[in-house]
PDB file of C-alpha atoms and ligand atoms in Angstrom:
ATOM      1  CA  UNK A   1       0.000   0.000   0.000  1.00 64.00           C
ATOM      2  CA  UNK A   2       1.496   3.317  -1.057  1.00 88.00           C
ATOM      3  CA  UNK A   3       0.198   5.614   1.644  1.00 96.00           C
ATOM      4  CA  UNK A   4       2.258   7.933   3.816  1.00 98.00           C
ATOM      5  CA  UNK A   5       0.547   9.335   6.907  1.00 98.00           C
ATOM      6  CA  UNK A   6       2.587  12.334   8.018  1.00 98.00           C
ATOM      7  CA  UNK A   7       2.719  12.187  11.804  1.00 98.00           C
ATOM      8  CA  UNK A   8       4.830  15.314  12.260  1.00 98.00           C
ATOM      9  CA  UNK A   9       3.561  17.245  15.331  1.00 98.00           C
ATOM     10  CA  UNK A  10       2.893  20.408  13.303  1.00 98.00           C
ATOM     11  CA  UNK A  11       0.790  18.453  10.814  1.00 98.00           C
ATOM     12  CA  UNK A  12      -1.221  16.729  13.528  1.00 98.00           C
ATOM     13  CA  UNK A  13      -1.708  19.973  15.470  1.00 98.00           C
ATOM     14  CA  UNK A  14      -2.947  21.896  12.434  1.00 98.00           C
ATOM     15  CA  UNK A  15      -5.294  19.066  11.476  1.00 98.00           C
ATOM     16  CA  UNK A  16      -6.675  19.041  15.033  1.00 98.00           C
ATOM     17  CA  UNK A  17      -7.446  22.784  14.766  1.00 98.00           C
ATOM     18  CA  UNK A  18      -9.252  22.165  11.474  1.00 98.00           C
ATOM     19  CA  UNK A  19     -11.481  19.511  13.051  1.00 98.00           C
ATOM     20  CA  UNK A  20     -13.036  22.031  15.501  1.00 98.00           C
ATOM     21  CA  UNK A  21     -16.749  22.395  14.691  1.00 97.00           C
ATOM     22  CA  UNK A  22     -16.684  26.195  15.002  1.00 96.00           C
ATOM     23  CA  UNK A  23     -13.492  26.866  13.010  1.00 97.00           C
ATOM     24  CA  UNK A  24     -13.889  30.088  11.002  1.00 98.00           C
ATOM     25  CA  UNK A  25     -13.572  30.252   7.210  1.00 98.00           C
ATOM     26  CA  UNK A  26     -10.499  32.422   7.551  1.00 98.00           C
ATOM     27  CA  UNK A  27      -8.774  30.030   9.927  1.00 98.00           C
ATOM     28  CA  UNK A  28      -9.755  26.905   7.966  1.00 98.00           C
ATOM     29  CA  UNK A  29      -8.440  28.438   4.736  1.00 98.00           C
ATOM     30  CA  UNK A  30      -5.161  29.423   6.370  1.00 98.00           C
ATOM     31  CA  UNK A  31      -4.713  25.988   7.951  1.00 98.00           C
ATOM     32  CA  UNK A  32      -5.476  24.298   4.627  1.00 98.00           C
ATOM     33  CA  UNK A  33      -2.648  26.253   3.042  1.00 98.00           C
ATOM     34  CA  UNK A  34      -0.248  25.526   5.909  1.00 98.00           C
ATOM     35  CA  UNK A  35      -1.080  21.827   5.959  1.00 98.00           C
ATOM     36  CA  UNK A  36      -0.682  21.620   2.169  1.00 98.00           C
ATOM     37  CA  UNK A  37       2.784  23.165   2.488  1.00 98.00           C
ATOM     38  CA  UNK A  38       3.858  20.603   5.090  1.00 98.00           C
ATOM     39  CA  UNK A  39       2.392  17.676   3.145  1.00 98.00           C
ATOM     40  CA  UNK A  40       4.072  18.893  -0.061  1.00 98.00           C
ATOM     41  CA  UNK A  41       7.400  18.860   1.801  1.00 98.00           C
ATOM     42  CA  UNK A  42       6.853  15.148   2.442  1.00 98.00           C
ATOM     43  CA  UNK A  43       5.492  14.447  -1.053  1.00 97.00           C
ATOM     44  CA  UNK A  44       8.640  15.851  -2.676  1.00 96.00           C
ATOM     45  CA  UNK A  45      11.014  13.880  -0.440  1.00 95.00           C
ATOM     46  CA  UNK A  46      12.190  11.613  -3.275  1.00 93.00           C
ATOM     47  CA  UNK A  47      12.892  14.270  -5.914  1.00 94.00           C
ATOM     48  CA  UNK A  48      16.220  13.375  -7.544  1.00 94.00           C
ATOM     49  CA  UNK A  49      19.272  15.449  -6.645  1.00 96.00           C
ATOM     50  CA  UNK A  50      22.444  16.093  -8.593  1.00 97.00           C
ATOM     51  CA  UNK A  51      25.911  17.108  -7.452  1.00 98.00           C
ATOM     52  CA  UNK A  52      26.979  20.546  -8.645  1.00 97.00           C
ATOM     53  CA  UNK A  53      29.803  22.917  -7.849  1.00 98.00           C
ATOM     54  CA  UNK A  54      29.043  26.568  -7.146  1.00 98.00           C
ATOM     55  CA  UNK A  55      31.043  29.628  -6.231  1.00 98.00           C
ATOM     56  CA  UNK A  56      30.562  30.061  -2.504  1.00 98.00           C
ATOM     57  CA  UNK A  57      31.856  32.788  -0.198  1.00 98.00           C
ATOM     58  CA  UNK A  58      35.120  30.878   0.387  1.00 97.00           C
ATOM     59  CA  UNK A  59      35.586  29.480  -3.116  1.00 98.00           C
ATOM     60  CA  UNK A  60      34.133  26.437  -4.843  1.00 98.00           C
ATOM     61  CA  UNK A  61      31.594  24.409  -2.871  1.00 98.00           C
ATOM     62  CA  UNK A  62      30.118  21.016  -3.776  1.00 98.00           C
ATOM     63  CA  UNK A  63      26.350  21.204  -3.274  1.00 98.00           C
ATOM     64  CA  UNK A  64      23.238  19.253  -4.245  1.00 97.00           C
ATOM     65  CA  UNK A  65      20.428  20.665  -6.340  1.00 95.00           C
ATOM     66  CA  UNK A  66      17.153  19.196  -7.607  1.00 93.00           C
ATOM     67  CA  UNK A  67      17.963  17.455 -10.873  1.00 92.00           C
ATOM     68  CA  UNK A  68      15.850  19.456 -13.292  1.00 82.00           C
ATOM     69  CA  UNK A  69      12.715  17.496 -12.410  1.00 81.00           C
ATOM     70  CA  UNK A  70       9.693  19.195 -13.903  1.00 93.00           C
ATOM     71  CA  UNK A  71       6.544  19.332 -11.812  1.00 96.00           C
ATOM     72  CA  UNK A  72       2.906  20.020 -12.344  1.00 98.00           C
ATOM     73  CA  UNK A  73       0.511  20.677  -9.479  1.00 98.00           C
ATOM     74  CA  UNK A  74      -3.006  19.411 -10.237  1.00 98.00           C
ATOM     75  CA  UNK A  75      -5.779  20.921  -8.103  1.00 98.00           C
ATOM     76  CA  UNK A  76      -9.131  19.140  -8.414  1.00 98.00           C
ATOM     77  CA  UNK A  77     -11.844  21.821  -8.507  1.00 97.00           C
ATOM     78  CA  UNK A  78     -12.967  23.341  -6.379  1.00 95.00           C
ATOM     79  CA  UNK A  79     -11.570  22.388  -2.964  1.00 97.00           C
ATOM     80  CA  UNK A  80      -8.112  21.560  -4.345  1.00 98.00           C
ATOM     81  CA  UNK A  81      -7.612  25.270  -5.070  1.00 98.00           C
ATOM     82  CA  UNK A  82      -7.441  25.867  -1.318  1.00 98.00           C
ATOM     83  CA  UNK A  83      -4.205  23.856  -1.153  1.00 98.00           C
ATOM     84  CA  UNK A  84      -2.579  25.397  -4.221  1.00 98.00           C
ATOM     85  CA  UNK A  85      -0.695  28.343  -2.703  1.00 98.00           C
ATOM     86  CA  UNK A  86       0.686  26.194   0.098  1.00 98.00           C
ATOM     87  CA  UNK A  87       2.213  23.762  -2.401  1.00 98.00           C
ATOM     88  CA  UNK A  88       3.461  26.540  -4.695  1.00 98.00           C
ATOM     89  CA  UNK A  89       5.311  28.102  -1.748  1.00 97.00           C
ATOM     90  CA  UNK A  90       7.658  25.105  -1.917  1.00 96.00           C
ATOM     91  CA  UNK A  91       7.764  24.611  -5.696  1.00 95.00           C
ATOM     92  CA  UNK A  92       7.137  28.118  -7.081  1.00 95.00           C
ATOM     93  CA  UNK A  93       8.111  27.301 -10.645  1.00 94.00           C
ATOM     94  CA  UNK A  94       5.761  24.306 -10.946  1.00 96.00           C
ATOM     95  CA  UNK A  95       3.220  24.545 -13.748  1.00 97.00           C
ATOM     96  CA  UNK A  96      -0.457  24.106 -12.893  1.00 98.00           C
ATOM     97  CA  UNK A  97      -2.878  21.655 -14.483  1.00 98.00           C
ATOM     98  CA  UNK A  98      -6.556  21.911 -13.502  1.00 98.00           C
ATOM     99  CA  UNK A  99      -9.256  19.230 -13.415  1.00 98.00           C
ATOM    100  CA  UNK A 100     -12.981  19.761 -12.795  1.00 97.00           C
ATOM    101  CA  UNK A 101     -15.278  16.797 -12.198  1.00 95.00           C
ATOM    102  CA  UNK A 102     -19.034  16.613 -11.794  1.00 89.00           C
ATOM    103  CA  UNK A 103     -21.029  13.628 -10.614  1.00 82.00           C
ATOM    104  CA  UNK A 104     -23.331  11.951 -13.152  1.00 82.00           C
ATOM    105  CA  UNK A 105     -26.517  11.620 -11.096  1.00 79.00           C
ATOM    106  CA  UNK A 106     -27.516   8.381 -12.872  1.00 81.00           C
ATOM    107  CA  UNK A 107     -24.241   6.455 -12.793  1.00 82.00           C
ATOM    108  CA  UNK A 108     -22.856   8.352  -9.767  1.00 77.00           C
ATOM    109  CA  UNK A 109     -19.513   8.339 -11.605  1.00 87.00           C
ATOM    110  CA  UNK A 110     -17.330  11.473 -11.859  1.00 92.00           C
ATOM    111  CA  UNK A 111     -17.470  13.063 -15.301  1.00 93.00           C
ATOM    112  CA  UNK A 112     -14.861  15.643 -16.332  1.00 95.00           C
ATOM    113  CA  UNK A 113     -16.286  19.079 -17.186  1.00 96.00           C
ATOM    114  CA  UNK A 114     -12.927  20.830 -17.310  1.00 96.00           C
ATOM    115  CA  UNK A 115      -9.384  19.743 -17.990  1.00 96.00           C
ATOM    116  CA  UNK A 116      -6.411  21.886 -18.839  1.00 98.00           C
ATOM    117  CA  UNK A 117      -3.091  20.108 -18.669  1.00 98.00           C
ATOM    118  CA  UNK A 118       0.331  21.638 -19.127  1.00 98.00           C
ATOM    119  CA  UNK A 119       2.624  20.254 -21.826  1.00 95.00           C
ATOM    120  CA  UNK A 120       5.347  17.597 -21.446  1.00 95.00           C
ATOM    121  CA  UNK A 121       3.266  15.606 -18.974  1.00 97.00           C
ATOM    122  CA  UNK A 122       5.393  12.547 -19.735  1.00 96.00           C
ATOM    123  CA  UNK A 123       8.418  14.311 -18.208  1.00 95.00           C
ATOM    124  CA  UNK A 124       6.675  15.689 -15.135  1.00 96.00           C
ATOM    125  CA  UNK A 125       5.908  14.544 -11.639  1.00 97.00           C
ATOM    126  CA  UNK A 126       2.226  15.367 -11.062  1.00 98.00           C
ATOM    127  CA  UNK A 127       1.195  16.397  -7.541  1.00 98.00           C
ATOM    128  CA  UNK A 128      -2.593  16.043  -7.382  1.00 98.00           C
ATOM    129  CA  UNK A 129      -4.131  18.105  -4.586  1.00 98.00           C
ATOM    130  CA  UNK A 130      -7.577  17.540  -3.111  1.00 98.00           C
ATOM    131  CA  UNK A 131      -8.333  17.997   0.598  1.00 98.00           C
ATOM    132  CA  UNK A 132     -10.525  14.926   1.051  1.00 98.00           C
ATOM    133  CA  UNK A 133     -10.006  11.411  -0.328  1.00 98.00           C
ATOM    134  CA  UNK A 134     -13.497  10.003   0.288  1.00 96.00           C
ATOM    135  CA  UNK A 135     -14.790   7.339  -2.150  1.00 95.00           C
ATOM    136  CA  UNK A 136     -11.730   7.812  -4.353  1.00 97.00           C
ATOM    137  CA  UNK A 137     -13.815   8.266  -7.512  1.00 96.00           C
ATOM    138  CA  UNK A 138     -12.522  11.774  -8.309  1.00 97.00           C
ATOM    139  CA  UNK A 139      -8.923  10.879  -7.606  1.00 98.00           C
ATOM    140  CA  UNK A 140      -9.069   7.750  -9.773  1.00 98.00           C
ATOM    141  CA  UNK A 141     -10.711   9.746 -12.600  1.00 97.00           C
ATOM    142  CA  UNK A 142      -8.002  12.425 -12.342  1.00 98.00           C
ATOM    143  CA  UNK A 143      -5.215   9.838 -12.381  1.00 98.00           C
ATOM    144  CA  UNK A 144      -6.879   8.192 -15.420  1.00 97.00           C
ATOM    145  CA  UNK A 145      -6.905  11.564 -17.221  1.00 97.00           C
ATOM    146  CA  UNK A 146      -3.280  12.320 -16.364  1.00 98.00           C
ATOM    147  CA  UNK A 147      -2.106   8.900 -17.508  1.00 98.00           C
ATOM    148  CA  UNK A 148      -4.130   9.150 -20.747  1.00 97.00           C
ATOM    149  CA  UNK A 149      -2.213  12.377 -21.398  1.00 97.00           C
ATOM    150  CA  UNK A 150       1.156  10.691 -20.883  1.00 97.00           C
ATOM    151  CA  UNK A 151       1.905  11.318 -17.196  1.00 98.00           C
ATOM    152  CA  UNK A 152       3.919   8.501 -15.639  1.00 97.00           C
ATOM    153  CA  UNK A 153       4.705   9.680 -12.135  1.00 97.00           C
ATOM    154  CA  UNK A 154       1.926  10.794  -9.808  1.00 98.00           C
ATOM    155  CA  UNK A 155       1.646  11.589  -6.084  1.00 98.00           C
ATOM    156  CA  UNK A 156      -1.693  12.525  -4.496  1.00 98.00           C
ATOM    157  CA  UNK A 157      -1.668  14.946  -1.565  1.00 98.00           C
ATOM    158  CA  UNK A 158      -4.831  14.845   0.535  1.00 98.00           C
ATOM    159  CA  UNK A 159      -5.416  16.276   3.994  1.00 98.00           C
ATOM    160  CA  UNK A 160      -7.670  13.440   5.165  1.00 98.00           C
ATOM    161  CA  UNK A 161      -8.228  10.007   3.614  1.00 98.00           C
ATOM    162  CA  UNK A 162     -10.931   7.372   4.122  1.00 98.00           C
ATOM    163  CA  UNK A 163      -9.954   3.688   3.918  1.00 98.00           C
ATOM    164  CA  UNK A 164     -12.561   3.193   1.151  1.00 97.00           C
ATOM    165  CA  UNK A 165     -10.874   5.773  -1.079  1.00 98.00           C
ATOM    166  CA  UNK A 166      -7.371   4.526  -0.352  1.00 98.00           C
ATOM    167  CA  UNK A 167      -8.476   0.985  -1.255  1.00 98.00           C
ATOM    168  CA  UNK A 168      -9.973   2.080  -4.584  1.00 98.00           C
ATOM    169  CA  UNK A 169      -6.922   4.109  -5.584  1.00 98.00           C
ATOM    170  CA  UNK A 170      -4.586   1.282  -4.610  1.00 97.00           C
ATOM    171  CA  UNK A 171      -6.631  -1.216  -6.614  1.00 98.00           C
ATOM    172  CA  UNK A 172      -6.848   0.960  -9.743  1.00 98.00           C
ATOM    173  CA  UNK A 173      -3.483   2.697  -9.567  1.00 98.00           C
ATOM    174  CA  UNK A 174      -1.071   0.871  -7.250  1.00 97.00           C
ATOM    175  CA  UNK A 175       1.818   2.977  -8.575  1.00 97.00           C
ATOM    176  CA  UNK A 176       0.358   6.211  -7.174  1.00 98.00           C
ATOM    177  CA  UNK A 177       1.572   7.304  -3.761  1.00 98.00           C
ATOM    178  CA  UNK A 178      -0.867   8.987  -1.374  1.00 98.00           C
ATOM    179  CA  UNK A 179       0.440  11.497   1.172  1.00 98.00           C
ATOM    180  CA  UNK A 180      -1.999  12.478   3.906  1.00 98.00           C
ATOM    181  CA  UNK A 181      -2.218  13.908   7.411  1.00 98.00           C
ATOM    182  CA  UNK A 182      -4.713  11.262   8.535  1.00 98.00           C
ATOM    183  CA  UNK A 183      -6.266   7.957   7.599  1.00 98.00           C
ATOM    184  CA  UNK A 184      -9.690   8.352   9.188  1.00 98.00           C
ATOM    185  CA  UNK A 185     -12.269   5.759  10.218  1.00 98.00           C
ATOM    186  CA  UNK A 186     -14.849   5.396   7.436  1.00 98.00           C
ATOM    187  CA  UNK A 187     -17.409   7.100   5.178  1.00 97.00           C
ATOM    188  CA  UNK A 188     -20.937   7.737   6.429  1.00 96.00           C
ATOM    189  CA  UNK A 189     -24.051   7.126   4.322  1.00 95.00           C
ATOM    190  CA  UNK A 190     -23.810  10.596   2.796  1.00 93.00           C
ATOM    191  CA  UNK A 191     -20.223   9.968   1.697  1.00 93.00           C
ATOM    192  CA  UNK A 192     -18.636  12.192   4.351  1.00 96.00           C
ATOM    193  CA  UNK A 193     -15.432  11.085   6.007  1.00 98.00           C
ATOM    194  CA  UNK A 194     -15.840  10.265   9.707  1.00 98.00           C
ATOM    195  CA  UNK A 195     -14.522  12.019  11.758  1.00 98.00           C
ATOM    196  CA  UNK A 196     -13.214  14.047   8.787  1.00 98.00           C
ATOM    197  CA  UNK A 197     -13.598  17.780   8.405  1.00 98.00           C
ATOM    198  CA  UNK A 198     -17.108  18.121   7.008  1.00 97.00           C
ATOM    199  CA  UNK A 199     -17.367  19.673   3.555  1.00 97.00           C
ATOM    200  CA  UNK A 200     -13.866  21.008   2.982  1.00 97.00           C
ATOM    201  CA  UNK A 201     -14.856  22.992  -0.130  1.00 97.00           C
ATOM    202  CA  UNK A 202     -17.629  24.807   1.739  1.00 97.00           C
ATOM    203  CA  UNK A 203     -15.293  25.552   4.647  1.00 98.00           C
ATOM    204  CA  UNK A 204     -12.528  26.914   2.395  1.00 98.00           C
ATOM    205  CA  UNK A 205     -14.870  29.051   0.289  1.00 97.00           C
ATOM    206  CA  UNK A 206     -17.251  30.068   3.095  1.00 97.00           C
ATOM    207  CA  UNK A 207     -20.304  28.623   1.353  1.00 96.00           C
ATOM    208  CA  UNK A 208     -21.672  26.841   4.407  1.00 80.00           C
TER     209      UNK A 208
HETATM  210  N1  LIG B   1     -15.718  15.838   0.517  1.00 66.30           N
HETATM  211  C1  LIG B   1     -15.611  16.617   1.607  1.00 66.30           C
HETATM  212  O1  LIG B   1     -15.419  17.821   1.492  1.00 66.30           O
HETATM  213  N2  LIG B   1     -15.731  16.031   2.819  1.00 66.30           N
HETATM  214  C2  LIG B   1     -15.928  14.718   2.987  1.00 66.30           C
HETATM  215  O2  LIG B   1     -16.000  14.260   4.125  1.00 66.30           O
HETATM  216  C3  LIG B   1     -16.029  13.913   1.833  1.00 66.30           C
HETATM  217  C4  LIG B   1     -15.918  14.496   0.611  1.00 66.30           C
END
């Protein structure tokens, strides 16, 4: 199973603040950004490095730099947008690909209504961002779309994951790593993660 639960104290503390029932929109939005930044730090842990020599203050210094790996950050509309700035703080030159999915009310399957991918997807690591991994349908659909467009290396960053969603993603795309702050208990009948955060999109955008 390719799931990393980030147990760093700052991650767990920020997630705890987000779980408060009366958290304000402002605070939730800020915490989403901060948590995304910390999770992105973990998600980029395996970026390849190369040895280079630079001119330092005392002459030549052997240092390590990221080996020209191209990235694309992929927010899933709309809640994924709340995590975007946090991730871009760490990888400011990453290009952004955007996916929008709507649920077909008959089949209950996610249907893309918007997709705009950057070029050279075959050479890029894609960091998909979506706060909540619930049933996994949207994440699987997004991974399908990225792979159809040539992407070979994908990491999903989610703030909270449900076992049901993790299972589906692992079954359909075992090569995709999931980085999260918490693997929660289960989904309720309405498809909300328990204990979860409630509707993350509504809390980020203030549409409660
Ligand atoms: N989407 C959310 O925003 N919250 C959930 O608990 C599940 C899906």
